PDB file of C-alpha atoms in Angstrom:
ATOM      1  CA  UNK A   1      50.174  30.851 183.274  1.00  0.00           C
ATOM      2  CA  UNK A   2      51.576  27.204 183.061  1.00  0.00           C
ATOM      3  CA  UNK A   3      51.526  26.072 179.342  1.00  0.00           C
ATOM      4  CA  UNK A   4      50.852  21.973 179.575  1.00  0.00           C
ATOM      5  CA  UNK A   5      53.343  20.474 176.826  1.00  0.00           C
ATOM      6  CA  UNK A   6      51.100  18.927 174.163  1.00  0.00           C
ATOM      7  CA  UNK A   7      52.399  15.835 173.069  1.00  0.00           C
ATOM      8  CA  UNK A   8      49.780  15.101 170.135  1.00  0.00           C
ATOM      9  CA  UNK A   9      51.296  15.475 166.749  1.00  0.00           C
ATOM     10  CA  UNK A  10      49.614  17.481 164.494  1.00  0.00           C
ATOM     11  CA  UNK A  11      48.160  20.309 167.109  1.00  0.00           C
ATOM     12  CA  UNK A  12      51.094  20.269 168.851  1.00  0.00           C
ATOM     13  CA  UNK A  13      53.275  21.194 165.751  1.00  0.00           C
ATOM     14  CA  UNK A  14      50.555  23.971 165.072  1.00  0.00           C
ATOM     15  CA  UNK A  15      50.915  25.432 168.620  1.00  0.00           C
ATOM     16  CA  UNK A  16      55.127  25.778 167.815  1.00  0.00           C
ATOM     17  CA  UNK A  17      53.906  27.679 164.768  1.00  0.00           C
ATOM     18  CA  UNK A  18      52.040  29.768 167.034  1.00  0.00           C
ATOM     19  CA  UNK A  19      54.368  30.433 169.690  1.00  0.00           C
ATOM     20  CA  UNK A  20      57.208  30.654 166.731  1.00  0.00           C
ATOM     21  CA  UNK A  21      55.647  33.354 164.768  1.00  0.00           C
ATOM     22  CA  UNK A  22      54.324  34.906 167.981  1.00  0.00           C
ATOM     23  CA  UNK A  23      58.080  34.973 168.901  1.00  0.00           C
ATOM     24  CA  UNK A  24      59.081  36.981 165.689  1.00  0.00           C
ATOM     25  CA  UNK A  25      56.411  39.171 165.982  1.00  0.00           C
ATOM     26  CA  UNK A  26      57.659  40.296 169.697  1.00  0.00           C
ATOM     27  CA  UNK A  27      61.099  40.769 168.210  1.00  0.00           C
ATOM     28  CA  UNK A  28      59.857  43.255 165.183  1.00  0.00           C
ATOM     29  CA  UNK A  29      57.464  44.998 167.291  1.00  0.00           C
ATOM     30  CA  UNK A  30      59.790  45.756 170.371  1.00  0.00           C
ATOM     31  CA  UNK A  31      63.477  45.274 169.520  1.00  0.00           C
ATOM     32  CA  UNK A  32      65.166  48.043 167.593  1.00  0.00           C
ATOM     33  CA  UNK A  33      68.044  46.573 166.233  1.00  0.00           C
ATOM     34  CA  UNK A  34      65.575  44.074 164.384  1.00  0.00           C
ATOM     35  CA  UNK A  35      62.918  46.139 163.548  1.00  0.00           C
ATOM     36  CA  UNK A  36      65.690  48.331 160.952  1.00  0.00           C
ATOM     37  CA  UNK A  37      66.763  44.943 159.918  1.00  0.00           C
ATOM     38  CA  UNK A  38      63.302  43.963 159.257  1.00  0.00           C
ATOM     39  CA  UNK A  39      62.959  47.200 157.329  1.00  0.00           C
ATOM     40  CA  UNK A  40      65.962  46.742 155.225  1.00  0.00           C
ATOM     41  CA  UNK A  41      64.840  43.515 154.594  1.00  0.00           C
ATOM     42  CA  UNK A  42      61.762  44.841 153.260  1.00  0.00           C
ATOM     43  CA  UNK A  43      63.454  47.396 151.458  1.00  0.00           C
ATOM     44  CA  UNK A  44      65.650  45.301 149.609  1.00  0.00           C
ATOM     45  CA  UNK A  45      62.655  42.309 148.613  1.00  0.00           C
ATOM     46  CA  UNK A  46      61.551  45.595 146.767  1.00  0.00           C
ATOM     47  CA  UNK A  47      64.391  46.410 145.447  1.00  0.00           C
ATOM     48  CA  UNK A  48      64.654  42.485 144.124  1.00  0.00           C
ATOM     49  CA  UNK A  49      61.219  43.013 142.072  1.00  0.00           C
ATOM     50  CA  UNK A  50      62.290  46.695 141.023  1.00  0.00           C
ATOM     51  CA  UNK A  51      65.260  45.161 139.325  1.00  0.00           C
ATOM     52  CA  UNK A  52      63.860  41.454 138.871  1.00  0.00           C
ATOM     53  CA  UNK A  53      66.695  39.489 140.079  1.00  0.00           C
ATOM     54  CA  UNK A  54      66.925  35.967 139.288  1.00  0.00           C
ATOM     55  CA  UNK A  55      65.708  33.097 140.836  1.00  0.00           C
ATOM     56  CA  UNK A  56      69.199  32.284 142.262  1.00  0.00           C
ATOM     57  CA  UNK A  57      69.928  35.315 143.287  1.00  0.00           C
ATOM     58  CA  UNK A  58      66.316  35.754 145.280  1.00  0.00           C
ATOM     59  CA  UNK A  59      67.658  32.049 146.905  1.00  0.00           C
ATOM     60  CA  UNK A  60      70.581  34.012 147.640  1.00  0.00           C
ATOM     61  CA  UNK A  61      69.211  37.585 149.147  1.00  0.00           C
ATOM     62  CA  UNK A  62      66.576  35.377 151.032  1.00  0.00           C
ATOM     63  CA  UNK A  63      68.983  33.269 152.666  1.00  0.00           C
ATOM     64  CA  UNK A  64      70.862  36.445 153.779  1.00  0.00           C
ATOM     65  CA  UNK A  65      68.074  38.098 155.321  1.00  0.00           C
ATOM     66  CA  UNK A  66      66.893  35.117 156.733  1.00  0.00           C
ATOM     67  CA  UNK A  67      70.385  34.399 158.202  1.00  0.00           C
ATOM     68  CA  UNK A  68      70.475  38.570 159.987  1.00  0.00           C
ATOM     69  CA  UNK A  69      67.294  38.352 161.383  1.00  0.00           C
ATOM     70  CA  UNK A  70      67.805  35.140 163.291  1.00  0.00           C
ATOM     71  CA  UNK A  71      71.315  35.471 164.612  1.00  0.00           C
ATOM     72  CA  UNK A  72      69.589  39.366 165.420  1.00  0.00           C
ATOM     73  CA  UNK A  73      67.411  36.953 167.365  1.00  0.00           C
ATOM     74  CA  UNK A  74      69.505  34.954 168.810  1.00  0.00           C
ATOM     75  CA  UNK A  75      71.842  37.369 170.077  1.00  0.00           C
ATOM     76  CA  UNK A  76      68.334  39.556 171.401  1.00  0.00           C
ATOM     77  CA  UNK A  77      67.809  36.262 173.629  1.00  0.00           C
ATOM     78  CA  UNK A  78      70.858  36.004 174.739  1.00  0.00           C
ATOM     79  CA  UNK A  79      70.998  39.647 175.603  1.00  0.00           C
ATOM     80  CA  UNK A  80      67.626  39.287 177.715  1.00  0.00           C
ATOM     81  CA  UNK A  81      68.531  36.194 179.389  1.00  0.00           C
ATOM     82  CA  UNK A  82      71.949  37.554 180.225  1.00  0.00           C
ATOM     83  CA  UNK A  83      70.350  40.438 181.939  1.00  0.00           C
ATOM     84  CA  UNK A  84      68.031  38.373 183.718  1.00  0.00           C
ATOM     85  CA  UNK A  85      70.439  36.591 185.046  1.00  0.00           C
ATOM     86  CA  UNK A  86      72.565  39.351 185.913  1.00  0.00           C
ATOM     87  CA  UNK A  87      70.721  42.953 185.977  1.00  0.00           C
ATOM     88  CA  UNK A  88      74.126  44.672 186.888  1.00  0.00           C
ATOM     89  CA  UNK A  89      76.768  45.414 184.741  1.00  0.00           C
ATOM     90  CA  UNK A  90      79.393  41.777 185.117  1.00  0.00           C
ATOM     91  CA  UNK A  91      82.742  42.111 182.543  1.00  0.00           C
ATOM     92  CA  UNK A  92      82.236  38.270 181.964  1.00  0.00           C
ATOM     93  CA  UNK A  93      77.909  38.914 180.899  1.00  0.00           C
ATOM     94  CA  UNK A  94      79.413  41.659 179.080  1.00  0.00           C
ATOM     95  CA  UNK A  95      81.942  39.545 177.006  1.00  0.00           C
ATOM     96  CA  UNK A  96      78.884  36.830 176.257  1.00  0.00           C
ATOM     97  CA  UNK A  97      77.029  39.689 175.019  1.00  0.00           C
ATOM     98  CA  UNK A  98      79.750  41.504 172.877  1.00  0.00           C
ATOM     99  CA  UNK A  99      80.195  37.960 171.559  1.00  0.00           C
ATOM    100  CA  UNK A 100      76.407  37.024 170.347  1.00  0.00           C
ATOM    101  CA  UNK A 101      76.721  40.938 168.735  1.00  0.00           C
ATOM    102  CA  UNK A 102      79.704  39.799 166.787  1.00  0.00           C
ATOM    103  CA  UNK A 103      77.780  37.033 165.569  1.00  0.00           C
ATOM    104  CA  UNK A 104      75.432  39.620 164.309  1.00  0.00           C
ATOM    105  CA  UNK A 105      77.848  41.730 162.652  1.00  0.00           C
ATOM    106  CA  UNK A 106      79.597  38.739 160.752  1.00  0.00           C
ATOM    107  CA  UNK A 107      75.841  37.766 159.538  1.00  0.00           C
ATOM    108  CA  UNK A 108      75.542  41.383 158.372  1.00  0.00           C
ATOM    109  CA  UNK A 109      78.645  41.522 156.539  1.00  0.00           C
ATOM    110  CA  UNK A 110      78.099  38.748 154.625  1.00  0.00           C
ATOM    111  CA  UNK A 111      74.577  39.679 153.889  1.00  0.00           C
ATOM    112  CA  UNK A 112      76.266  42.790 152.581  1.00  0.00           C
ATOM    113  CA  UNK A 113      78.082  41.106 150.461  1.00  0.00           C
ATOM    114  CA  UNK A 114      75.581  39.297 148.985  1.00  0.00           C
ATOM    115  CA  UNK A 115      73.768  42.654 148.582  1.00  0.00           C
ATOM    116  CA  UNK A 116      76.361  44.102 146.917  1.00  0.00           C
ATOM    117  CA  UNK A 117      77.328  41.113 144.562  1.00  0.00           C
ATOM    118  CA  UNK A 118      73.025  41.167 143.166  1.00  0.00           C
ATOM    119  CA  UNK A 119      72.863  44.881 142.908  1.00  0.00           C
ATOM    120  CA  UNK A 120      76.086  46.626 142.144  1.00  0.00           C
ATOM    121  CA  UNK A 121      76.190  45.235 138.891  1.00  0.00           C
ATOM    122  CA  UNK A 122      72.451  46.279 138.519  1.00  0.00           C
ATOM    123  CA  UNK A 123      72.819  49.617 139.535  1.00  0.00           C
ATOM    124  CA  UNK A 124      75.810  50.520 137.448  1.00  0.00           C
TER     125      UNK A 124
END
């Protein structure tokens, strides 16, 4: 289907919403890695009102999560169009790849962190 650009302001900015949050849903609903991000995201907005966090640190845990799931993202669409563009295995597609999922794991680590820094002194 060809999608005609639409260049009017105000329904064009509501058809990026759509495609946007049509975009995140296809990443929750068929991606693995993001769908047990998405659930420890989930897990740990709970966890905020179990333990009523403050306002900075809710800034804080949001901006982590937020930062996971879209380098998770990002590295998922770099993953597919890497494979598109070469279905076998290639060393150099396969360094790209182990590069975006480093990206990940340094966006994980520091969401960690800030995970740790809310609710260890919570906990204990």
């Amino acid at each position: 289907m060809l999608l005609m650009k639409d260049n009017r302001f105000i329904s064009g900015r509501l058809k990026s919403f759509v495609y946007a949050f049509r975009g995140a849903y296809k990443l929750v609903v068929t991606e693995h890695s993001i769908m047990v991000q998405f659930i420890i995201a989930v897990l740990v907005t709970i966890a905020g009102f179990i333990f009523k966090i403050s306002a900075t640190e809710w800034m804080l845990q949001t901006l982590a999560i937020g930062l996971v799931l879209s380098i998770e993202g990002v590295n998922t669409a770099v993953e597919k169009i890497a494979d598109f563009i070469h279905p076998q295995y290639n060393e150099r597609i396969g360094f790209i790849k182990d590069i975006a999922a480093g990206a990940v794991t340094f966006a994980a680590l520091a969401a960690l962190c800030v995970g740790l820094i809310i609710y260890i002194p919570k906990i204990f």
